């Protein structure tokens, strides 16, 4: 018999499953996308899942975000309005018929989480990779050979889950039954 192949049990014996042997690995817990509301003010939006990642904006009590995943106490969100990304000007040509649209001219072009507190060259959290022919929405700012762009599809940011509450769990004051 080959190593790793299952062997038939001898007659009259019972086989018990052994964790990790001939069993599929447990699947990563998946989070169904949901809308969450910030529960406090000045809640940092970060470029990755941890306080060691740079700040990319803030949420205020009542702000709503779309959560698409979670990891170790951090919620992965679709960038809310006001957030932005950077892409190297070297790989973008401006559509002359629509000057707010950039066309990617290279392959495997990195898009990086933008921050008002960091220069583009120090914005190192890669959010997405784009290829030749894909388009980006230019936000009208150039800095250090980078274009400021709207976060493209597939670009995400992070918020500490402790400052979010699923919108359908929002505490609502009951109506006064007297009237």
JSON list of C-alpha atoms in Angstrom, two decimals:
[
{"chain": "A", "resi": 1, "resn": "UNK", "atom": "CA", "xyz": [0.00, 0.00, 0.00]},
{"chain": "A", "resi": 2, "resn": "UNK", "atom": "CA", "xyz": [1.06, 3.58, -0.67]},
{"chain": "A", "resi": 3, "resn": "UNK", "atom": "CA", "xyz": [1.77, 5.91, 2.22]},
{"chain": "A", "resi": 4, "resn": "UNK", "atom": "CA", "xyz": [-1.22, 8.11, 2.97]},
{"chain": "A", "resi": 5, "resn": "UNK", "atom": "CA", "xyz": [-3.80, 5.75, 1.47]},
{"chain": "A", "resi": 6, "resn": "UNK", "atom": "CA", "xyz": [-6.63, 4.65, 3.72]},
{"chain": "A", "resi": 7, "resn": "UNK", "atom": "CA", "xyz": [-6.29, 1.03, 4.79]},
{"chain": "A", "resi": 8, "resn": "UNK", "atom": "CA", "xyz": [-9.30, -1.17, 5.35]},
{"chain": "A", "resi": 9, "resn": "UNK", "atom": "CA", "xyz": [-9.93, -1.91, 9.02]},
{"chain": "A", "resi": 10, "resn": "UNK", "atom": "CA", "xyz": [-9.32, -5.49, 10.10]},
{"chain": "A", "resi": 11, "resn": "UNK", "atom": "CA", "xyz": [-12.56, -7.48, 10.40]},
{"chain": "A", "resi": 12, "resn": "UNK", "atom": "CA", "xyz": [-14.37, -7.03, 13.69]},
{"chain": "A", "resi": 13, "resn": "UNK", "atom": "CA", "xyz": [-12.79, -3.64, 14.57]},
{"chain": "A", "resi": 14, "resn": "UNK", "atom": "CA", "xyz": [-14.36, -0.21, 14.78]},
{"chain": "A", "resi": 15, "resn": "UNK", "atom": "CA", "xyz": [-12.65, 2.79, 13.23]},
{"chain": "A", "resi": 16, "resn": "UNK", "atom": "CA", "xyz": [-13.01, 6.18, 14.86]},
{"chain": "A", "resi": 17, "resn": "UNK", "atom": "CA", "xyz": [-12.37, 9.41, 12.97]},
{"chain": "A", "resi": 18, "resn": "UNK", "atom": "CA", "xyz": [-9.16, 11.14, 13.95]},
{"chain": "A", "resi": 19, "resn": "UNK", "atom": "CA", "xyz": [-9.14, 14.92, 13.70]},
{"chain": "A", "resi": 20, "resn": "UNK", "atom": "CA", "xyz": [-7.11, 16.10, 10.75]},
{"chain": "A", "resi": 21, "resn": "UNK", "atom": "CA", "xyz": [-6.81, 12.66, 9.18]},
{"chain": "A", "resi": 22, "resn": "UNK", "atom": "CA", "xyz": [-8.86, 12.02, 6.04]},
{"chain": "A", "resi": 23, "resn": "UNK", "atom": "CA", "xyz": [-11.08, 14.99, 6.91]},
{"chain": "A", "resi": 24, "resn": "UNK", "atom": "CA", "xyz": [-11.35, 18.24, 5.02]},
{"chain": "A", "resi": 25, "resn": "UNK", "atom": "CA", "xyz": [-9.86, 21.24, 6.76]},
{"chain": "A", "resi": 26, "resn": "UNK", "atom": "CA", "xyz": [-12.48, 23.37, 8.50]},
{"chain": "A", "resi": 27, "resn": "UNK", "atom": "CA", "xyz": [-13.66, 26.21, 6.27]},
{"chain": "A", "resi": 28, "resn": "UNK", "atom": "CA", "xyz": [-12.82, 29.78, 7.21]},
{"chain": "A", "resi": 29, "resn": "UNK", "atom": "CA", "xyz": [-15.80, 31.43, 8.86]},
{"chain": "A", "resi": 30, "resn": "UNK", "atom": "CA", "xyz": [-17.55, 33.52, 6.24]},
{"chain": "A", "resi": 31, "resn": "UNK", "atom": "CA", "xyz": [-19.36, 36.72, 7.10]},
{"chain": "A", "resi": 32, "resn": "UNK", "atom": "CA", "xyz": [-22.52, 37.51, 5.20]},
{"chain": "A", "resi": 33, "resn": "UNK", "atom": "CA", "xyz": [-22.29, 41.15, 4.04]},
{"chain": "A", "resi": 34, "resn": "UNK", "atom": "CA", "xyz": [-24.32, 43.46, 6.24]},
{"chain": "A", "resi": 35, "resn": "UNK", "atom": "CA", "xyz": [-24.79, 47.12, 7.02]},
{"chain": "A", "resi": 36, "resn": "UNK", "atom": "CA", "xyz": [-23.32, 48.33, 10.30]},
{"chain": "A", "resi": 37, "resn": "UNK", "atom": "CA", "xyz": [-23.55, 51.60, 12.16]},
{"chain": "A", "resi": 38, "resn": "UNK", "atom": "CA", "xyz": [-20.72, 53.33, 14.01]},
{"chain": "A", "resi": 39, "resn": "UNK", "atom": "CA", "xyz": [-21.42, 53.49, 17.74]},
{"chain": "A", "resi": 40, "resn": "UNK", "atom": "CA", "xyz": [-19.01, 56.30, 18.59]},
{"chain": "A", "resi": 41, "resn": "UNK", "atom": "CA", "xyz": [-17.29, 59.36, 17.21]},
{"chain": "A", "resi": 42, "resn": "UNK", "atom": "CA", "xyz": [-13.79, 59.58, 15.75]},
{"chain": "A", "resi": 43, "resn": "UNK", "atom": "CA", "xyz": [-13.69, 55.84, 14.96]},
{"chain": "A", "resi": 44, "resn": "UNK", "atom": "CA", "xyz": [-10.62, 55.31, 12.82]},
{"chain": "A", "resi": 45, "resn": "UNK", "atom": "CA", "xyz": [-10.95, 53.65, 9.44]},
{"chain": "A", "resi": 46, "resn": "UNK", "atom": "CA", "xyz": [-7.65, 51.84, 8.80]},
{"chain": "A", "resi": 47, "resn": "UNK", "atom": "CA", "xyz": [-5.77, 50.45, 5.82]},
{"chain": "A", "resi": 48, "resn": "UNK", "atom": "CA", "xyz": [-5.63, 46.96, 7.37]},
{"chain": "A", "resi": 49, "resn": "UNK", "atom": "CA", "xyz": [-6.94, 44.85, 10.26]},
{"chain": "A", "resi": 50, "resn": "UNK", "atom": "CA", "xyz": [-5.04, 46.33, 13.20]},
{"chain": "A", "resi": 51, "resn": "UNK", "atom": "CA", "xyz": [-3.87, 49.51, 14.91]},
{"chain": "A", "resi": 52, "resn": "UNK", "atom": "CA", "xyz": [-0.48, 49.09, 13.24]},
{"chain": "A", "resi": 53, "resn": "UNK", "atom": "CA", "xyz": [-2.11, 50.02, 9.90]},
{"chain": "A", "resi": 54, "resn": "UNK", "atom": "CA", "xyz": [-2.45, 53.67, 8.97]},
{"chain": "A", "resi": 55, "resn": "UNK", "atom": "CA", "xyz": [-5.56, 55.80, 9.38]},
{"chain": "A", "resi": 56, "resn": "UNK", "atom": "CA", "xyz": [-7.64, 56.39, 6.23]},
{"chain": "A", "resi": 57, "resn": "UNK", "atom": "CA", "xyz": [-10.52, 58.37, 7.67]},
{"chain": "A", "resi": 58, "resn": "UNK", "atom": "CA", "xyz": [-13.03, 58.44, 10.52]},
{"chain": "A", "resi": 59, "resn": "UNK", "atom": "CA", "xyz": [-16.56, 57.35, 11.24]},
{"chain": "A", "resi": 60, "resn": "UNK", "atom": "CA", "xyz": [-18.98, 59.18, 13.50]},
{"chain": "A", "resi": 61, "resn": "UNK", "atom": "CA", "xyz": [-21.91, 57.84, 15.53]},
{"chain": "A", "resi": 62, "resn": "UNK", "atom": "CA", "xyz": [-24.68, 56.82, 13.15]},
{"chain": "A", "resi": 63, "resn": "UNK", "atom": "CA", "xyz": [-22.46, 56.56, 10.04]},
{"chain": "A", "resi": 64, "resn": "UNK", "atom": "CA", "xyz": [-23.29, 53.41, 8.11]},
{"chain": "A", "resi": 65, "resn": "UNK", "atom": "CA", "xyz": [-20.83, 51.12, 6.35]},
{"chain": "A", "resi": 66, "resn": "UNK", "atom": "CA", "xyz": [-21.10, 47.85, 4.42]},
{"chain": "A", "resi": 67, "resn": "UNK", "atom": "CA", "xyz": [-19.20, 45.07, 6.22]},
{"chain": "A", "resi": 68, "resn": "UNK", "atom": "CA", "xyz": [-18.07, 42.25, 3.93]},
{"chain": "A", "resi": 69, "resn": "UNK", "atom": "CA", "xyz": [-15.73, 40.21, 6.14]},
{"chain": "A", "resi": 70, "resn": "UNK", "atom": "CA", "xyz": [-14.21, 40.04, 9.63]},
{"chain": "A", "resi": 71, "resn": "UNK", "atom": "CA", "xyz": [-10.82, 39.06, 11.00]},
{"chain": "A", "resi": 72, "resn": "UNK", "atom": "CA", "xyz": [-9.56, 38.99, 14.59]},
{"chain": "A", "resi": 73, "resn": "UNK", "atom": "CA", "xyz": [-11.85, 41.74, 15.89]},
{"chain": "A", "resi": 74, "resn": "UNK", "atom": "CA", "xyz": [-11.69, 43.87, 12.72]},
{"chain": "A", "resi": 75, "resn": "UNK", "atom": "CA", "xyz": [-14.42, 44.41, 10.15]},
{"chain": "A", "resi": 76, "resn": "UNK", "atom": "CA", "xyz": [-13.53, 44.66, 6.47]},
{"chain": "A", "resi": 77, "resn": "UNK", "atom": "CA", "xyz": [-15.65, 47.40, 4.89]},
{"chain": "A", "resi": 78, "resn": "UNK", "atom": "CA", "xyz": [-16.38, 48.88, 1.49]},
{"chain": "A", "resi": 79, "resn": "UNK", "atom": "CA", "xyz": [-14.72, 52.33, 1.61]},
{"chain": "A", "resi": 80, "resn": "UNK", "atom": "CA", "xyz": [-17.35, 54.91, 2.60]},
{"chain": "A", "resi": 81, "resn": "UNK", "atom": "CA", "xyz": [-17.71, 58.31, 0.89]},
{"chain": "A", "resi": 82, "resn": "UNK", "atom": "CA", "xyz": [-14.69, 60.51, 1.51]},
{"chain": "A", "resi": 83, "resn": "UNK", "atom": "CA", "xyz": [-12.17, 57.66, 1.34]},
{"chain": "A", "resi": 84, "resn": "UNK", "atom": "CA", "xyz": [-9.76, 57.49, -1.57]},
{"chain": "A", "resi": 85, "resn": "UNK", "atom": "CA", "xyz": [-6.91, 55.51, -3.09]},
{"chain": "A", "resi": 86, "resn": "UNK", "atom": "CA", "xyz": [-3.64, 56.29, -4.89]},
{"chain": "A", "resi": 87, "resn": "UNK", "atom": "CA", "xyz": [-2.36, 54.92, -8.19]},
{"chain": "A", "resi": 88, "resn": "UNK", "atom": "CA", "xyz": [0.93, 55.74, -9.90]},
{"chain": "A", "resi": 89, "resn": "UNK", "atom": "CA", "xyz": [0.52, 58.29, -12.72]},
{"chain": "A", "resi": 90, "resn": "UNK", "atom": "CA", "xyz": [3.03, 56.23, -14.70]},
{"chain": "A", "resi": 91, "resn": "UNK", "atom": "CA", "xyz": [0.33, 53.60, -15.38]},
{"chain": "A", "resi": 92, "resn": "UNK", "atom": "CA", "xyz": [-2.67, 55.84, -16.10]},
{"chain": "A", "resi": 93, "resn": "UNK", "atom": "CA", "xyz": [-3.68, 57.78, -19.18]},
{"chain": "A", "resi": 94, "resn": "UNK", "atom": "CA", "xyz": [-6.48, 60.30, -18.95]},
{"chain": "A", "resi": 95, "resn": "UNK", "atom": "CA", "xyz": [-9.51, 59.72, -21.17]},
{"chain": "A", "resi": 96, "resn": "UNK", "atom": "CA", "xyz": [-9.60, 62.94, -23.23]},
{"chain": "A", "resi": 97, "resn": "UNK", "atom": "CA", "xyz": [-13.34, 62.57, -23.80]},
{"chain": "A", "resi": 98, "resn": "UNK", "atom": "CA", "xyz": [-13.96, 62.18, -20.06]},
{"chain": "A", "resi": 99, "resn": "UNK", "atom": "CA", "xyz": [-11.14, 63.80, -18.04]},
{"chain": "A", "resi": 100, "resn": "UNK", "atom": "CA", "xyz": [-12.36, 62.34, -14.74]},
{"chain": "A", "resi": 101, "resn": "UNK", "atom": "CA", "xyz": [-11.68, 58.83, -16.07]},
{"chain": "A", "resi": 102, "resn": "UNK", "atom": "CA", "xyz": [-8.25, 57.26, -16.06]},
{"chain": "A", "resi": 103, "resn": "UNK", "atom": "CA", "xyz": [-7.37, 54.20, -18.13]},
{"chain": "A", "resi": 104, "resn": "UNK", "atom": "CA", "xyz": [-4.82, 51.77, -16.70]},
{"chain": "A", "resi": 105, "resn": "UNK", "atom": "CA", "xyz": [-1.95, 51.27, -19.17]},
{"chain": "A", "resi": 106, "resn": "UNK", "atom": "CA", "xyz": [-0.02, 48.47, -17.45]},
{"chain": "A", "resi": 107, "resn": "UNK", "atom": "CA", "xyz": [-0.62, 45.07, -15.92]},
{"chain": "A", "resi": 108, "resn": "UNK", "atom": "CA", "xyz": [-0.58, 44.25, -12.20]},
{"chain": "A", "resi": 109, "resn": "UNK", "atom": "CA", "xyz": [-0.79, 47.94, -11.25]},
{"chain": "A", "resi": 110, "resn": "UNK", "atom": "CA", "xyz": [-1.11, 48.40, -7.49]},
{"chain": "A", "resi": 111, "resn": "UNK", "atom": "CA", "xyz": [-3.77, 50.65, -5.95]},
{"chain": "A", "resi": 112, "resn": "UNK", "atom": "CA", "xyz": [-3.00, 51.83, -2.41]},
{"chain": "A", "resi": 113, "resn": "UNK", "atom": "CA", "xyz": [-5.23, 52.96, 0.45]},
{"chain": "A", "resi": 114, "resn": "UNK", "atom": "CA", "xyz": [-5.14, 56.75, 0.67]},
{"chain": "A", "resi": 115, "resn": "UNK", "atom": "CA", "xyz": [-4.75, 58.81, 3.81]},
{"chain": "A", "resi": 116, "resn": "UNK", "atom": "CA", "xyz": [-4.81, 62.54, 4.50]},
{"chain": "A", "resi": 117, "resn": "UNK", "atom": "CA", "xyz": [-2.09, 61.87, 7.08]},
{"chain": "A", "resi": 118, "resn": "UNK", "atom": "CA", "xyz": [0.44, 60.15, 4.83]},
{"chain": "A", "resi": 119, "resn": "UNK", "atom": "CA", "xyz": [2.17, 61.02, 1.58]},
{"chain": "A", "resi": 120, "resn": "UNK", "atom": "CA", "xyz": [1.25, 58.69, -1.31]},
{"chain": "A", "resi": 121, "resn": "UNK", "atom": "CA", "xyz": [4.74, 57.18, -1.37]},
{"chain": "A", "resi": 122, "resn": "UNK", "atom": "CA", "xyz": [4.25, 56.04, 2.25]},
{"chain": "A", "resi": 123, "resn": "UNK", "atom": "CA", "xyz": [0.76, 54.68, 1.60]},
{"chain": "A", "resi": 124, "resn": "UNK", "atom": "CA", "xyz": [1.83, 51.05, 1.43]},
{"chain": "A", "resi": 125, "resn": "UNK", "atom": "CA", "xyz": [-1.38, 49.07, 2.00]},
{"chain": "A", "resi": 126, "resn": "UNK", "atom": "CA", "xyz": [-2.26, 47.57, -1.37]},
{"chain": "A", "resi": 127, "resn": "UNK", "atom": "CA", "xyz": [-6.01, 47.50, -1.87]},
{"chain": "A", "resi": 128, "resn": "UNK", "atom": "CA", "xyz": [-6.31, 46.17, -5.39]},
{"chain": "A", "resi": 129, "resn": "UNK", "atom": "CA", "xyz": [-4.40, 45.23, -8.51]},
{"chain": "A", "resi": 130, "resn": "UNK", "atom": "CA", "xyz": [-5.60, 46.56, -11.86]},
{"chain": "A", "resi": 131, "resn": "UNK", "atom": "CA", "xyz": [-4.74, 45.60, -15.41]},
{"chain": "A", "resi": 132, "resn": "UNK", "atom": "CA", "xyz": [-4.44, 47.29, -18.79]},
{"chain": "A", "resi": 133, "resn": "UNK", "atom": "CA", "xyz": [-7.75, 48.74, -20.00]},
{"chain": "A", "resi": 134, "resn": "UNK", "atom": "CA", "xyz": [-9.46, 48.93, -16.61]},
{"chain": "A", "resi": 135, "resn": "UNK", "atom": "CA", "xyz": [-10.72, 52.37, -15.65]},
{"chain": "A", "resi": 136, "resn": "UNK", "atom": "CA", "xyz": [-10.52, 54.46, -12.48]},
{"chain": "A", "resi": 137, "resn": "UNK", "atom": "CA", "xyz": [-12.36, 57.60, -11.40]},
{"chain": "A", "resi": 138, "resn": "UNK", "atom": "CA", "xyz": [-9.90, 60.47, -10.94]},
{"chain": "A", "resi": 139, "resn": "UNK", "atom": "CA", "xyz": [-10.68, 62.77, -8.01]},
{"chain": "A", "resi": 140, "resn": "UNK", "atom": "CA", "xyz": [-8.76, 65.75, -9.41]},
{"chain": "A", "resi": 141, "resn": "UNK", "atom": "CA", "xyz": [-5.66, 65.66, -7.25]},
{"chain": "A", "resi": 142, "resn": "UNK", "atom": "CA", "xyz": [-2.10, 64.73, -8.17]},
{"chain": "A", "resi": 143, "resn": "UNK", "atom": "CA", "xyz": [0.62, 64.30, -5.58]},
{"chain": "A", "resi": 144, "resn": "UNK", "atom": "CA", "xyz": [4.18, 62.96, -5.86]},
{"chain": "A", "resi": 145, "resn": "UNK", "atom": "CA", "xyz": [3.52, 61.20, -9.20]},
{"chain": "A", "resi": 146, "resn": "UNK", "atom": "CA", "xyz": [0.27, 59.62, -7.96]},
{"chain": "A", "resi": 147, "resn": "UNK", "atom": "CA", "xyz": [-3.34, 60.24, -8.92]},
{"chain": "A", "resi": 148, "resn": "UNK", "atom": "CA", "xyz": [-5.94, 60.40, -6.17]},
{"chain": "A", "resi": 149, "resn": "UNK", "atom": "CA", "xyz": [-8.76, 58.07, -7.25]},
{"chain": "A", "resi": 150, "resn": "UNK", "atom": "CA", "xyz": [-12.06, 56.73, -5.99]},
{"chain": "A", "resi": 151, "resn": "UNK", "atom": "CA", "xyz": [-11.42, 53.32, -4.43]},
{"chain": "A", "resi": 152, "resn": "UNK", "atom": "CA", "xyz": [-11.99, 50.79, -7.23]},
{"chain": "A", "resi": 153, "resn": "UNK", "atom": "CA", "xyz": [-14.19, 47.73, -6.90]},
{"chain": "A", "resi": 154, "resn": "UNK", "atom": "CA", "xyz": [-12.39, 45.19, -4.74]},
{"chain": "A", "resi": 155, "resn": "UNK", "atom": "CA", "xyz": [-10.69, 47.86, -2.58]},
{"chain": "A", "resi": 156, "resn": "UNK", "atom": "CA", "xyz": [-11.49, 47.54, 1.12]},
{"chain": "A", "resi": 157, "resn": "UNK", "atom": "CA", "xyz": [-10.68, 49.23, 4.43]},
{"chain": "A", "resi": 158, "resn": "UNK", "atom": "CA", "xyz": [-11.00, 48.14, 8.06]},
{"chain": "A", "resi": 159, "resn": "UNK", "atom": "CA", "xyz": [-12.72, 49.26, 11.28]},
{"chain": "A", "resi": 160, "resn": "UNK", "atom": "CA", "xyz": [-12.45, 47.80, 14.77]},
{"chain": "A", "resi": 161, "resn": "UNK", "atom": "CA", "xyz": [-15.58, 45.66, 15.17]},
{"chain": "A", "resi": 162, "resn": "UNK", "atom": "CA", "xyz": [-16.08, 46.89, 18.76]},
{"chain": "A", "resi": 163, "resn": "UNK", "atom": "CA", "xyz": [-17.19, 50.26, 17.35]},
{"chain": "A", "resi": 164, "resn": "UNK", "atom": "CA", "xyz": [-19.77, 48.82, 14.94]},
{"chain": "A", "resi": 165, "resn": "UNK", "atom": "CA", "xyz": [-23.27, 47.46, 15.47]},
{"chain": "A", "resi": 166, "resn": "UNK", "atom": "CA", "xyz": [-25.25, 45.67, 12.78]},
{"chain": "A", "resi": 167, "resn": "UNK", "atom": "CA", "xyz": [-27.88, 48.14, 11.59]},
{"chain": "A", "resi": 168, "resn": "UNK", "atom": "CA", "xyz": [-30.69, 45.65, 12.25]},
{"chain": "A", "resi": 169, "resn": "UNK", "atom": "CA", "xyz": [-29.48, 45.46, 15.87]},
{"chain": "A", "resi": 170, "resn": "UNK", "atom": "CA", "xyz": [-29.60, 49.21, 16.39]},
{"chain": "A", "resi": 171, "resn": "UNK", "atom": "CA", "xyz": [-31.26, 50.04, 19.68]},
{"chain": "A", "resi": 172, "resn": "UNK", "atom": "CA", "xyz": [-34.61, 51.64, 18.94]},
{"chain": "A", "resi": 173, "resn": "UNK", "atom": "CA", "xyz": [-36.64, 53.38, 21.62]},
{"chain": "A", "resi": 174, "resn": "UNK", "atom": "CA", "xyz": [-40.06, 51.68, 21.74]},
{"chain": "A", "resi": 175, "resn": "UNK", "atom": "CA", "xyz": [-43.04, 53.78, 20.78]},
{"chain": "A", "resi": 176, "resn": "UNK", "atom": "CA", "xyz": [-44.99, 55.20, 23.71]},
{"chain": "A", "resi": 177, "resn": "UNK", "atom": "CA", "xyz": [-48.06, 52.91, 24.02]},
{"chain": "A", "resi": 178, "resn": "UNK", "atom": "CA", "xyz": [-49.99, 55.79, 25.60]},
{"chain": "A", "resi": 179, "resn": "UNK", "atom": "CA", "xyz": [-49.50, 57.89, 22.74]}
]
